[in-house]
Protein backbone atom coordinates (compact mmCIF):
# COMPACT_ATOMS: atom_id res chain seq x y z
CA UNK A 1 0.00 0.00 0.00
CA UNK A 2 1.34 3.40 -1.00
CA UNK A 3 0.37 5.04 2.30
CA UNK A 4 2.60 2.50 4.06
CA UNK A 5 5.42 3.58 1.76
CA UNK A 6 4.99 7.21 2.79
CA UNK A 7 4.81 6.24 6.47
CA UNK A 8 7.96 4.16 6.16
CA UNK A 9 9.92 7.02 4.62
CA UNK A 10 8.58 9.52 7.16
CA UNK A 11 9.52 7.23 10.05
CA UNK A 12 13.21 7.78 9.39
CA UNK A 13 14.76 10.40 11.66
CA UNK A 14 17.05 12.32 9.30
CA UNK A 15 16.57 13.69 5.82
CA UNK A 16 19.50 11.59 4.56
CA UNK A 17 17.98 8.39 5.94
CA UNK A 18 14.63 9.36 4.39
CA UNK A 19 16.37 9.76 1.02
CA UNK A 20 18.00 6.34 1.34
CA UNK A 21 14.70 4.76 2.34
CA UNK A 22 12.85 6.43 -0.54
CA UNK A 23 15.47 5.31 -3.07
CA UNK A 24 15.37 1.74 -1.79
CA UNK A 25 11.59 1.58 -2.05
CA UNK A 26 11.43 3.33 -5.43
CA UNK A 27 14.16 1.14 -6.93
CA UNK A 28 12.24 -2.04 -6.16
CA UNK A 29 8.77 -0.89 -7.27
CA UNK A 30 7.00 0.90 -10.10
CA UNK A 31 5.63 4.35 -9.37
CA UNK A 32 3.45 6.87 -11.15
CA UNK A 33 4.39 10.53 -11.43
CA UNK A 34 1.62 11.38 -8.94
CA UNK A 35 3.13 8.94 -6.42
CA UNK A 36 6.61 10.42 -6.88
CA UNK A 37 5.12 13.87 -6.33
CA UNK A 38 3.74 12.76 -2.97
CA UNK A 39 7.12 11.33 -2.01
CA UNK A 40 8.81 14.62 -2.92
CA UNK A 41 6.44 16.48 -0.60
CA UNK A 42 8.04 14.69 2.35
CA UNK A 43 11.30 16.55 1.79
CA UNK A 44 11.67 20.20 2.79
CA UNK A 45 14.94 20.82 0.95
CA UNK A 46 15.04 21.50 -2.76
CA UNK A 47 18.25 19.52 -3.28
CA UNK A 48 16.81 16.34 -1.73
CA UNK A 49 13.62 16.69 -3.77
CA UNK A 50 15.73 17.02 -6.90
CA UNK A 51 17.88 14.04 -5.94
CA UNK A 52 14.79 11.85 -5.49
CA UNK A 53 13.10 13.17 -8.64
CA UNK A 54 16.17 12.47 -10.79
CA UNK A 55 16.61 9.00 -9.29
CA UNK A 56 12.93 8.11 -9.66
CA UNK A 57 12.55 8.90 -13.34
CA UNK A 58 13.81 5.48 -14.44
CA UNK A 59 11.32 3.78 -12.09
CA UNK A 60 8.26 5.77 -13.20
CA UNK A 61 5.72 4.09 -15.43
CA UNK A 62 4.17 7.26 -16.86
CA UNK A 63 7.30 9.21 -17.77
CA UNK A 64 5.32 11.40 -20.17
CA UNK A 65 3.73 13.05 -17.14
CA UNK A 66 6.99 13.75 -15.32
CA UNK A 67 6.79 17.45 -16.17
CA UNK A 68 4.06 17.65 -13.50
CA UNK A 69 6.80 17.50 -10.88
CA UNK A 70 8.04 20.96 -11.89
CA UNK A 71 5.57 22.56 -9.48
CA UNK A 72 7.43 20.95 -6.56
CA UNK A 73 10.50 23.11 -7.21
CA UNK A 74 11.01 26.76 -6.38
CA UNK A 75 14.22 27.26 -8.37
CA UNK A 76 14.28 27.30 -12.16
CA UNK A 77 17.72 25.74 -12.00
CA UNK A 78 16.25 22.66 -10.29
CA UNK A 79 13.63 22.31 -13.00
CA UNK A 80 16.31 22.70 -15.66
CA UNK A 81 18.46 20.04 -14.01
CA UNK A 82 15.50 17.63 -13.79
CA UNK A 83 14.68 18.26 -17.44
CA UNK A 84 18.23 17.22 -18.40
CA UNK A 85 17.47 13.79 -16.94
CA UNK A 86 14.12 13.60 -18.74
CA UNK A 87 15.39 14.76 -22.14
CA UNK A 88 18.46 12.61 -22.69
PDB file of N, CA and C in Angstrom:
ATOM      1  N   UNK A   1       0.839  -1.190   0.000  1.00  0.00           N
ATOM      2  CA  UNK A   1       0.000   0.000   0.000  1.00  0.00           C
ATOM      3  C   UNK A   1       0.881   1.249   0.000  1.00  0.00           C
ATOM      4  N   UNK A   2       0.513   2.207  -0.836  1.00  0.00           N
ATOM      5  CA  UNK A   2       1.341   3.396  -0.999  1.00  0.00           C
ATOM      6  C   UNK A   2       1.420   4.231   0.277  1.00  0.00           C
ATOM      7  N   UNK A   3       0.335   4.293   1.037  1.00  0.00           N
ATOM      8  CA  UNK A   3       0.374   5.038   2.297  1.00  0.00           C
ATOM      9  C   UNK A   3       1.399   4.453   3.265  1.00  0.00           C
ATOM     10  N   UNK A   4       1.563   3.138   3.232  1.00  0.00           N
ATOM     11  CA  UNK A   4       2.597   2.497   4.061  1.00  0.00           C
ATOM     12  C   UNK A   4       3.986   2.917   3.606  1.00  0.00           C
ATOM     13  N   UNK A   5       4.149   3.100   2.307  1.00  0.00           N
ATOM     14  CA  UNK A   5       5.420   3.575   1.764  1.00  0.00           C
ATOM     15  C   UNK A   5       5.751   4.955   2.317  1.00  0.00           C
ATOM     16  N   UNK A   6       4.782   5.856   2.274  1.00  0.00           N
ATOM     17  CA  UNK A   6       4.993   7.206   2.794  1.00  0.00           C
ATOM     18  C   UNK A   6       5.297   7.186   4.288  1.00  0.00           C
ATOM     19  N   UNK A   7       4.579   6.360   5.028  1.00  0.00           N
ATOM     20  CA  UNK A   7       4.813   6.245   6.474  1.00  0.00           C
ATOM     21  C   UNK A   7       6.208   5.717   6.756  1.00  0.00           C
ATOM     22  N   UNK A   8       6.637   4.747   5.977  1.00  0.00           N
ATOM     23  CA  UNK A   8       7.961   4.155   6.157  1.00  0.00           C
ATOM     24  C   UNK A   8       9.063   5.184   5.930  1.00  0.00           C
ATOM     25  N   UNK A   9       8.929   5.984   4.898  1.00  0.00           N
ATOM     26  CA  UNK A   9       9.918   7.023   4.616  1.00  0.00           C
ATOM     27  C   UNK A   9       9.904   8.074   5.725  1.00  0.00           C
ATOM     28  N   UNK A  10       8.721   8.504   6.119  1.00  0.00           N
ATOM     29  CA  UNK A  10       8.576   9.521   7.158  1.00  0.00           C
ATOM     30  C   UNK A  10       9.087   9.057   8.521  1.00  0.00           C
ATOM     31  N   UNK A  11       9.100   7.764   8.747  1.00  0.00           N
ATOM     32  CA  UNK A  11       9.520   7.226  10.047  1.00  0.00           C
ATOM     33  C   UNK A  11      11.016   7.393  10.292  1.00  0.00           C
ATOM     34  N   UNK A  12      11.764   7.604   9.239  1.00  0.00           N
ATOM     35  CA  UNK A  12      13.213   7.781   9.394  1.00  0.00           C
ATOM     36  C   UNK A  12      13.482   9.130  10.043  1.00  0.00           C
ATOM     37  N   UNK A  13      14.552   9.205  10.835  1.00  0.00           N
ATOM     38  CA  UNK A  13      14.763  10.399  11.659  1.00  0.00           C
ATOM     39  C   UNK A  13      15.492  11.545  10.960  1.00  0.00           C
ATOM     40  N   UNK A  14      16.315  11.250   9.981  1.00  0.00           N
ATOM     41  CA  UNK A  14      17.052  12.318   9.303  1.00  0.00           C
ATOM     42  C   UNK A  14      16.650  12.384   7.833  1.00  0.00           C
ATOM     43  N   UNK A  15      16.903  13.532   7.234  1.00  0.00           N
ATOM     44  CA  UNK A  15      16.567  13.688   5.823  1.00  0.00           C
ATOM     45  C   UNK A  15      17.393  12.726   4.960  1.00  0.00           C
ATOM     46  N   UNK A  16      18.650  12.530   5.319  1.00  0.00           N
ATOM     47  CA  UNK A  16      19.500  11.592   4.562  1.00  0.00           C
ATOM     48  C   UNK A  16      18.953  10.174   4.625  1.00  0.00           C
ATOM     49  N   UNK A  17      18.517   9.750   5.812  1.00  0.00           N
ATOM     50  CA  UNK A  17      17.977   8.395   5.937  1.00  0.00           C
ATOM     51  C   UNK A  17      16.636   8.274   5.215  1.00  0.00           C
ATOM     52  N   UNK A  18      15.882   9.361   5.155  1.00  0.00           N
ATOM     53  CA  UNK A  18      14.631   9.355   4.387  1.00  0.00           C
ATOM     54  C   UNK A  18      14.925   9.204   2.897  1.00  0.00           C
ATOM     55  N   UNK A  19      15.971   9.883   2.432  1.00  0.00           N
ATOM     56  CA  UNK A  19      16.371   9.764   1.023  1.00  0.00           C
ATOM     57  C   UNK A  19      16.757   8.324   0.713  1.00  0.00           C
ATOM     58  N   UNK A  20      17.572   7.725   1.564  1.00  0.00           N
ATOM     59  CA  UNK A  20      17.995   6.336   1.340  1.00  0.00           C
ATOM     60  C   UNK A  20      16.807   5.388   1.340  1.00  0.00           C
ATOM     61  N   UNK A  21      15.890   5.592   2.264  1.00  0.00           N
ATOM     62  CA  UNK A  21      14.702   4.755   2.337  1.00  0.00           C
ATOM     63  C   UNK A  21      13.846   4.917   1.078  1.00  0.00           C
ATOM     64  N   UNK A  22      13.649   6.161   0.668  1.00  0.00           N
ATOM     65  CA  UNK A  22      12.854   6.427  -0.537  1.00  0.00           C
ATOM     66  C   UNK A  22      13.485   5.764  -1.760  1.00  0.00           C
ATOM     67  N   UNK A  23      14.783   5.912  -1.914  1.00  0.00           N
ATOM     68  CA  UNK A  23      15.473   5.314  -3.071  1.00  0.00           C
ATOM     69  C   UNK A  23      15.340   3.793  -3.064  1.00  0.00           C
ATOM     70  N   UNK A  24      15.483   3.193  -1.892  1.00  0.00           N
ATOM     71  CA  UNK A  24      15.375   1.740  -1.789  1.00  0.00           C
ATOM     72  C   UNK A  24      13.983   1.271  -2.208  1.00  0.00           C
ATOM     73  N   UNK A  25      12.965   1.962  -1.721  1.00  0.00           N
ATOM     74  CA  UNK A  25      11.589   1.578  -2.048  1.00  0.00           C
ATOM     75  C   UNK A  25      11.286   1.832  -3.525  1.00  0.00           C
ATOM     76  N   UNK A  26      11.701   2.976  -4.030  1.00  0.00           N
ATOM     77  CA  UNK A  26      11.430   3.332  -5.428  1.00  0.00           C
ATOM     78  C   UNK A  26      12.150   2.387  -6.385  1.00  0.00           C
ATOM     79  N   UNK A  27      13.367   2.016  -6.052  1.00  0.00           N
ATOM     80  CA  UNK A  27      14.158   1.137  -6.927  1.00  0.00           C
ATOM     81  C   UNK A  27      13.534  -0.245  -7.085  1.00  0.00           C
ATOM     82  N   UNK A  28      12.775  -0.682  -6.103  1.00  0.00           N
ATOM     83  CA  UNK A  28      12.239  -2.037  -6.158  1.00  0.00           C
ATOM     84  C   UNK A  28      10.744  -2.079  -6.494  1.00  0.00           C
ATOM     85  N   UNK A  29      10.188  -0.952  -6.926  1.00  0.00           N
ATOM     86  CA  UNK A  29       8.769  -0.887  -7.268  1.00  0.00           C
ATOM     87  C   UNK A  29       8.573   0.011  -8.484  1.00  0.00           C
ATOM     88  N   UNK A  30       7.365  -0.022  -9.023  1.00  0.00           N
ATOM     89  CA  UNK A  30       6.997   0.897 -10.099  1.00  0.00           C
ATOM     90  C   UNK A  30       6.102   1.977  -9.518  1.00  0.00           C
ATOM     91  N   UNK A  31       6.367   3.212  -9.889  1.00  0.00           N
ATOM     92  CA  UNK A  31       5.626   4.347  -9.366  1.00  0.00           C
ATOM     93  C   UNK A  31       5.049   5.173 -10.504  1.00  0.00           C
ATOM     94  N   UNK A  32       3.977   5.893 -10.206  1.00  0.00           N
ATOM     95  CA  UNK A  32       3.449   6.868 -11.147  1.00  0.00           C
ATOM     96  C   UNK A  32       4.043   8.231 -10.787  1.00  0.00           C
ATOM     97  N   UNK A  33       3.919   9.168 -11.693  1.00  0.00           N
ATOM     98  CA  UNK A  33       4.391  10.526 -11.429  1.00  0.00           C
ATOM     99  C   UNK A  33       3.680  11.109 -10.206  1.00  0.00           C
ATOM    100  N   UNK A  34       2.387  10.869 -10.084  1.00  0.00           N
ATOM    101  CA  UNK A  34       1.625  11.381  -8.936  1.00  0.00           C
ATOM    102  C   UNK A  34       2.167  10.816  -7.622  1.00  0.00           C
ATOM    103  N   UNK A  35       2.565   9.549  -7.623  1.00  0.00           N
ATOM    104  CA  UNK A  35       3.131   8.942  -6.422  1.00  0.00           C
ATOM    105  C   UNK A  35       4.488   9.564  -6.088  1.00  0.00           C
ATOM    106  N   UNK A  36       5.304   9.787  -7.101  1.00  0.00           N
ATOM    107  CA  UNK A  36       6.608  10.417  -6.876  1.00  0.00           C
ATOM    108  C   UNK A  36       6.405  11.823  -6.319  1.00  0.00           C
ATOM    109  N   UNK A  37       5.411  12.523  -6.821  1.00  0.00           N
ATOM    110  CA  UNK A  37       5.122  13.871  -6.334  1.00  0.00           C
ATOM    111  C   UNK A  37       4.814  13.845  -4.839  1.00  0.00           C
ATOM    112  N   UNK A  38       4.054  12.881  -4.404  1.00  0.00           N
ATOM    113  CA  UNK A  38       3.735  12.757  -2.975  1.00  0.00           C
ATOM    114  C   UNK A  38       4.982  12.427  -2.158  1.00  0.00           C
ATOM    115  N   UNK A  39       5.860  11.629  -2.700  1.00  0.00           N
ATOM    116  CA  UNK A  39       7.124  11.331  -2.008  1.00  0.00           C
ATOM    117  C   UNK A  39       7.960  12.604  -1.885  1.00  0.00           C
ATOM    118  N   UNK A  40       8.030  13.387  -2.949  1.00  0.00           N
ATOM    119  CA  UNK A  40       8.813  14.625  -2.917  1.00  0.00           C
ATOM    120  C   UNK A  40       8.309  15.578  -1.834  1.00  0.00           C
ATOM    121  N   UNK A  41       7.028  15.567  -1.584  1.00  0.00           N
ATOM    122  CA  UNK A  41       6.444  16.476  -0.603  1.00  0.00           C
ATOM    123  C   UNK A  41       6.886  16.172   0.826  1.00  0.00           C
ATOM    124  N   UNK A  42       7.493  15.040   1.043  1.00  0.00           N
ATOM    125  CA  UNK A  42       8.038  14.690   2.355  1.00  0.00           C
ATOM    126  C   UNK A  42       9.277  15.535   2.661  1.00  0.00           C
ATOM    127  N   UNK A  43       9.998  15.911   1.625  1.00  0.00           N
ATOM    128  CA  UNK A  43      11.299  16.553   1.787  1.00  0.00           C
ATOM    129  C   UNK A  43      11.193  18.076   1.744  1.00  0.00           C
ATOM    130  N   UNK A  44      11.718  18.735   2.777  1.00  0.00           N
ATOM    131  CA  UNK A  44      11.672  20.200   2.786  1.00  0.00           C
ATOM    132  C   UNK A  44      12.735  20.854   1.895  1.00  0.00           C
ATOM    133  N   UNK A  45      13.854  20.188   1.703  1.00  0.00           N
ATOM    134  CA  UNK A  45      14.942  20.824   0.948  1.00  0.00           C
ATOM    135  C   UNK A  45      14.849  20.527  -0.546  1.00  0.00           C
ATOM    136  N   UNK A  46      15.097  21.567  -1.299  1.00  0.00           N
ATOM    137  CA  UNK A  46      15.038  21.495  -2.761  1.00  0.00           C
ATOM    138  C   UNK A  46      16.033  20.477  -3.309  1.00  0.00           C
ATOM    139  N   UNK A  47      17.234  20.429  -2.749  1.00  0.00           N
ATOM    140  CA  UNK A  47      18.251  19.520  -3.280  1.00  0.00           C
ATOM    141  C   UNK A  47      17.876  18.057  -3.072  1.00  0.00           C
ATOM    142  N   UNK A  48      17.231  17.729  -1.962  1.00  0.00           N
ATOM    143  CA  UNK A  48      16.808  16.339  -1.729  1.00  0.00           C
ATOM    144  C   UNK A  48      15.640  15.976  -2.642  1.00  0.00           C
ATOM    145  N   UNK A  49      14.719  16.921  -2.837  1.00  0.00           N
ATOM    146  CA  UNK A  49      13.615  16.686  -3.772  1.00  0.00           C
ATOM    147  C   UNK A  49      14.164  16.397  -5.165  1.00  0.00           C
ATOM    148  N   UNK A  50      15.143  17.197  -5.572  1.00  0.00           N
ATOM    149  CA  UNK A  50      15.731  17.023  -6.897  1.00  0.00           C
ATOM    150  C   UNK A  50      16.447  15.679  -7.002  1.00  0.00           C
ATOM    151  N   UNK A  51      17.173  15.329  -5.963  1.00  0.00           N
ATOM    152  CA  UNK A  51      17.879  14.036  -5.942  1.00  0.00           C
ATOM    153  C   UNK A  51      16.899  12.877  -6.125  1.00  0.00           C
ATOM    154  N   UNK A  52      15.803  12.914  -5.387  1.00  0.00           N
ATOM    155  CA  UNK A  52      14.789  11.854  -5.486  1.00  0.00           C
ATOM    156  C   UNK A  52      14.109  11.879  -6.860  1.00  0.00           C
ATOM    157  N   UNK A  53      13.775  13.060  -7.339  1.00  0.00           N
ATOM    158  CA  UNK A  53      13.096  13.167  -8.643  1.00  0.00           C
ATOM    159  C   UNK A  53      13.978  12.617  -9.764  1.00  0.00           C
ATOM    160  N   UNK A  54      15.251  12.964  -9.746  1.00  0.00           N
ATOM    161  CA  UNK A  54      16.169  12.473 -10.787  1.00  0.00           C
ATOM    162  C   UNK A  54      16.321  10.961 -10.698  1.00  0.00           C
ATOM    163  N   UNK A  55      16.462  10.440  -9.492  1.00  0.00           N
ATOM    164  CA  UNK A  55      16.609   9.004  -9.293  1.00  0.00           C
ATOM    165  C   UNK A  55      15.357   8.253  -9.745  1.00  0.00           C
ATOM    166  N   UNK A  56      14.204   8.814  -9.455  1.00  0.00           N
ATOM    167  CA  UNK A  56      12.927   8.115  -9.656  1.00  0.00           C
ATOM    168  C   UNK A  56      12.485   8.018 -11.105  1.00  0.00           C
ATOM    169  N   UNK A  57      13.012   8.865 -11.954  1.00  0.00           N
ATOM    170  CA  UNK A  57      12.550   8.903 -13.342  1.00  0.00           C
ATOM    171  C   UNK A  57      12.596   7.520 -14.003  1.00  0.00           C
ATOM    172  N   UNK A  58      13.656   6.803 -13.808  1.00  0.00           N
ATOM    173  CA  UNK A  58      13.812   5.483 -14.435  1.00  0.00           C
ATOM    174  C   UNK A  58      12.820   4.452 -13.887  1.00  0.00           C
ATOM    175  N   UNK A  59      12.239   4.726 -12.739  1.00  0.00           N
ATOM    176  CA  UNK A  59      11.323   3.782 -12.088  1.00  0.00           C
ATOM    177  C   UNK A  59       9.869   4.246 -12.175  1.00  0.00           C
ATOM    178  N   UNK A  60       9.604   5.203 -13.056  1.00  0.00           N
ATOM    179  CA  UNK A  60       8.263   5.770 -13.198  1.00  0.00           C
ATOM    180  C   UNK A  60       7.610   5.223 -14.466  1.00  0.00           C
ATOM    181  N   UNK A  61       6.386   4.747 -14.307  1.00  0.00           N
ATOM    182  CA  UNK A  61       5.723   4.088 -15.435  1.00  0.00           C
ATOM    183  C   UNK A  61       5.045   5.053 -16.407  1.00  0.00           C
ATOM    184  N   UNK A  62       4.794   6.282 -15.973  1.00  0.00           N
ATOM    185  CA  UNK A  62       4.169   7.265 -16.859  1.00  0.00           C
ATOM    186  C   UNK A  62       5.102   8.465 -17.062  1.00  0.00           C
ATOM    187  N   UNK A  63       6.252   8.193 -17.628  1.00  0.00           N
ATOM    188  CA  UNK A  63       7.300   9.209 -17.768  1.00  0.00           C
ATOM    189  C   UNK A  63       6.842  10.430 -18.562  1.00  0.00           C
ATOM    190  N   UNK A  64       5.847  10.270 -19.407  1.00  0.00           N
ATOM    191  CA  UNK A  64       5.323  11.396 -20.167  1.00  0.00           C
ATOM    192  C   UNK A  64       4.673  12.463 -19.295  1.00  0.00           C
ATOM    193  N   UNK A  65       4.339  12.100 -18.071  1.00  0.00           N
ATOM    194  CA  UNK A  65       3.729  13.046 -17.139  1.00  0.00           C
ATOM    195  C   UNK A  65       4.728  13.655 -16.162  1.00  0.00           C
ATOM    196  N   UNK A  66       5.988  13.336 -16.315  1.00  0.00           N
ATOM    197  CA  UNK A  66       6.993  13.745 -15.324  1.00  0.00           C
ATOM    198  C   UNK A  66       7.131  15.260 -15.200  1.00  0.00           C
ATOM    199  N   UNK A  67       6.741  15.983 -16.226  1.00  0.00           N
ATOM    200  CA  UNK A  67       6.792  17.452 -16.166  1.00  0.00           C
ATOM    201  C   UNK A  67       5.921  17.992 -15.034  1.00  0.00           C
ATOM    202  N   UNK A  68       4.956  17.214 -14.575  1.00  0.00           N
ATOM    203  CA  UNK A  68       4.060  17.647 -13.501  1.00  0.00           C
ATOM    204  C   UNK A  68       4.798  17.824 -12.168  1.00  0.00           C
ATOM    205  N   UNK A  69       6.007  17.323 -12.094  1.00  0.00           N
ATOM    206  CA  UNK A  69       6.798  17.498 -10.876  1.00  0.00           C
ATOM    207  C   UNK A  69       7.405  18.897 -10.778  1.00  0.00           C
ATOM    208  N   UNK A  70       7.428  19.623 -11.880  1.00  0.00           N
ATOM    209  CA  UNK A  70       8.044  20.956 -11.891  1.00  0.00           C
ATOM    210  C   UNK A  70       7.472  21.861 -10.798  1.00  0.00           C
ATOM    211  N   UNK A  71       6.204  21.698 -10.485  1.00  0.00           N
ATOM    212  CA  UNK A  71       5.573  22.558  -9.478  1.00  0.00           C
ATOM    213  C   UNK A  71       6.113  22.318  -8.067  1.00  0.00           C
ATOM    214  N   UNK A  72       6.845  21.238  -7.868  1.00  0.00           N
ATOM    215  CA  UNK A  72       7.427  20.950  -6.563  1.00  0.00           C
ATOM    216  C   UNK A  72       8.714  21.729  -6.304  1.00  0.00           C
ATOM    217  N   UNK A  73       9.218  22.401  -7.326  1.00  0.00           N
ATOM    218  CA  UNK A  73      10.497  23.106  -7.207  1.00  0.00           C
ATOM    219  C   UNK A  73      10.314  24.608  -7.261  1.00  0.00           C
ATOM    220  N   UNK A  74      11.060  25.304  -6.425  1.00  0.00           N
ATOM    221  CA  UNK A  74      11.010  26.763  -6.384  1.00  0.00           C
ATOM    222  C   UNK A  74      12.010  27.382  -7.352  1.00  0.00           C
ATOM    223  N   UNK A  75      13.133  26.714  -7.551  1.00  0.00           N
ATOM    224  CA  UNK A  75      14.220  27.258  -8.370  1.00  0.00           C
ATOM    225  C   UNK A  75      14.134  26.745  -9.810  1.00  0.00           C
ATOM    226  N   UNK A  76      14.248  27.669 -10.739  1.00  0.00           N
ATOM    227  CA  UNK A  76      14.275  27.297 -12.161  1.00  0.00           C
ATOM    228  C   UNK A  76      15.443  26.371 -12.456  1.00  0.00           C
ATOM    229  N   UNK A  77      16.547  26.571 -11.763  1.00  0.00           N
ATOM    230  CA  UNK A  77      17.724  25.736 -12.005  1.00  0.00           C
ATOM    231  C   UNK A  77      17.446  24.267 -11.655  1.00  0.00           C
ATOM    232  N   UNK A  78      16.625  24.042 -10.645  1.00  0.00           N
ATOM    233  CA  UNK A  78      16.255  22.657 -10.291  1.00  0.00           C
ATOM    234  C   UNK A  78      15.408  22.033 -11.381  1.00  0.00           C
ATOM    235  N   UNK A  79      14.474  22.807 -11.911  1.00  0.00           N
ATOM    236  CA  UNK A  79      13.628  22.312 -12.996  1.00  0.00           C
ATOM    237  C   UNK A  79      14.477  22.014 -14.230  1.00  0.00           C
ATOM    238  N   UNK A  80      15.415  22.910 -14.522  1.00  0.00           N
ATOM    239  CA  UNK A  80      16.308  22.703 -15.664  1.00  0.00           C
ATOM    240  C   UNK A  80      17.142  21.436 -15.486  1.00  0.00           C
ATOM    241  N   UNK A  81      17.636  21.221 -14.277  1.00  0.00           N
ATOM    242  CA  UNK A  81      18.461  20.036 -14.013  1.00  0.00           C
ATOM    243  C   UNK A  81      17.623  18.751 -14.136  1.00  0.00           C
ATOM    244  N   UNK A  82      16.388  18.785 -13.650  1.00  0.00           N
ATOM    245  CA  UNK A  82      15.502  17.630 -13.793  1.00  0.00           C
ATOM    246  C   UNK A  82      15.199  17.374 -15.265  1.00  0.00           C
ATOM    247  N   UNK A  83      14.961  18.420 -16.021  1.00  0.00           N
ATOM    248  CA  UNK A  83      14.677  18.260 -17.439  1.00  0.00           C
ATOM    249  C   UNK A  83      15.840  17.639 -18.209  1.00  0.00           C
ATOM    250  N   UNK A  84      17.062  17.857 -17.755  1.00  0.00           N
ATOM    251  CA  UNK A  84      18.231  17.224 -18.401  1.00  0.00           C
ATOM    252  C   UNK A  84      18.167  15.717 -18.252  1.00  0.00           C
ATOM    253  N   UNK A  85      17.613  15.231 -17.153  1.00  0.00           N
ATOM    254  CA  UNK A  85      17.468  13.790 -16.943  1.00  0.00           C
ATOM    255  C   UNK A  85      16.352  13.253 -17.835  1.00  0.00           C
ATOM    256  N   UNK A  86      15.286  14.028 -17.962  1.00  0.00           N
ATOM    257  CA  UNK A  86      14.124  13.595 -18.740  1.00  0.00           C
ATOM    258  C   UNK A  86      14.434  13.586 -20.238  1.00  0.00           C
ATOM    259  N   UNK A  87      15.122  14.609 -20.707  1.00  0.00           N
ATOM    260  CA  UNK A  87      15.394  14.760 -22.142  1.00  0.00           C
ATOM    261  C   UNK A  87      16.853  14.380 -22.402  1.00  0.00           C
ATOM    262  N   UNK A  88      17.088  13.091 -22.450  1.00  0.00           N
ATOM    263  CA  UNK A  88      18.463  12.614 -22.694  1.00  0.00           C
ATOM    264  C   UNK A  88      18.693  12.451 -24.165  1.00  0.00           C
TER     265      UNK A  88
END
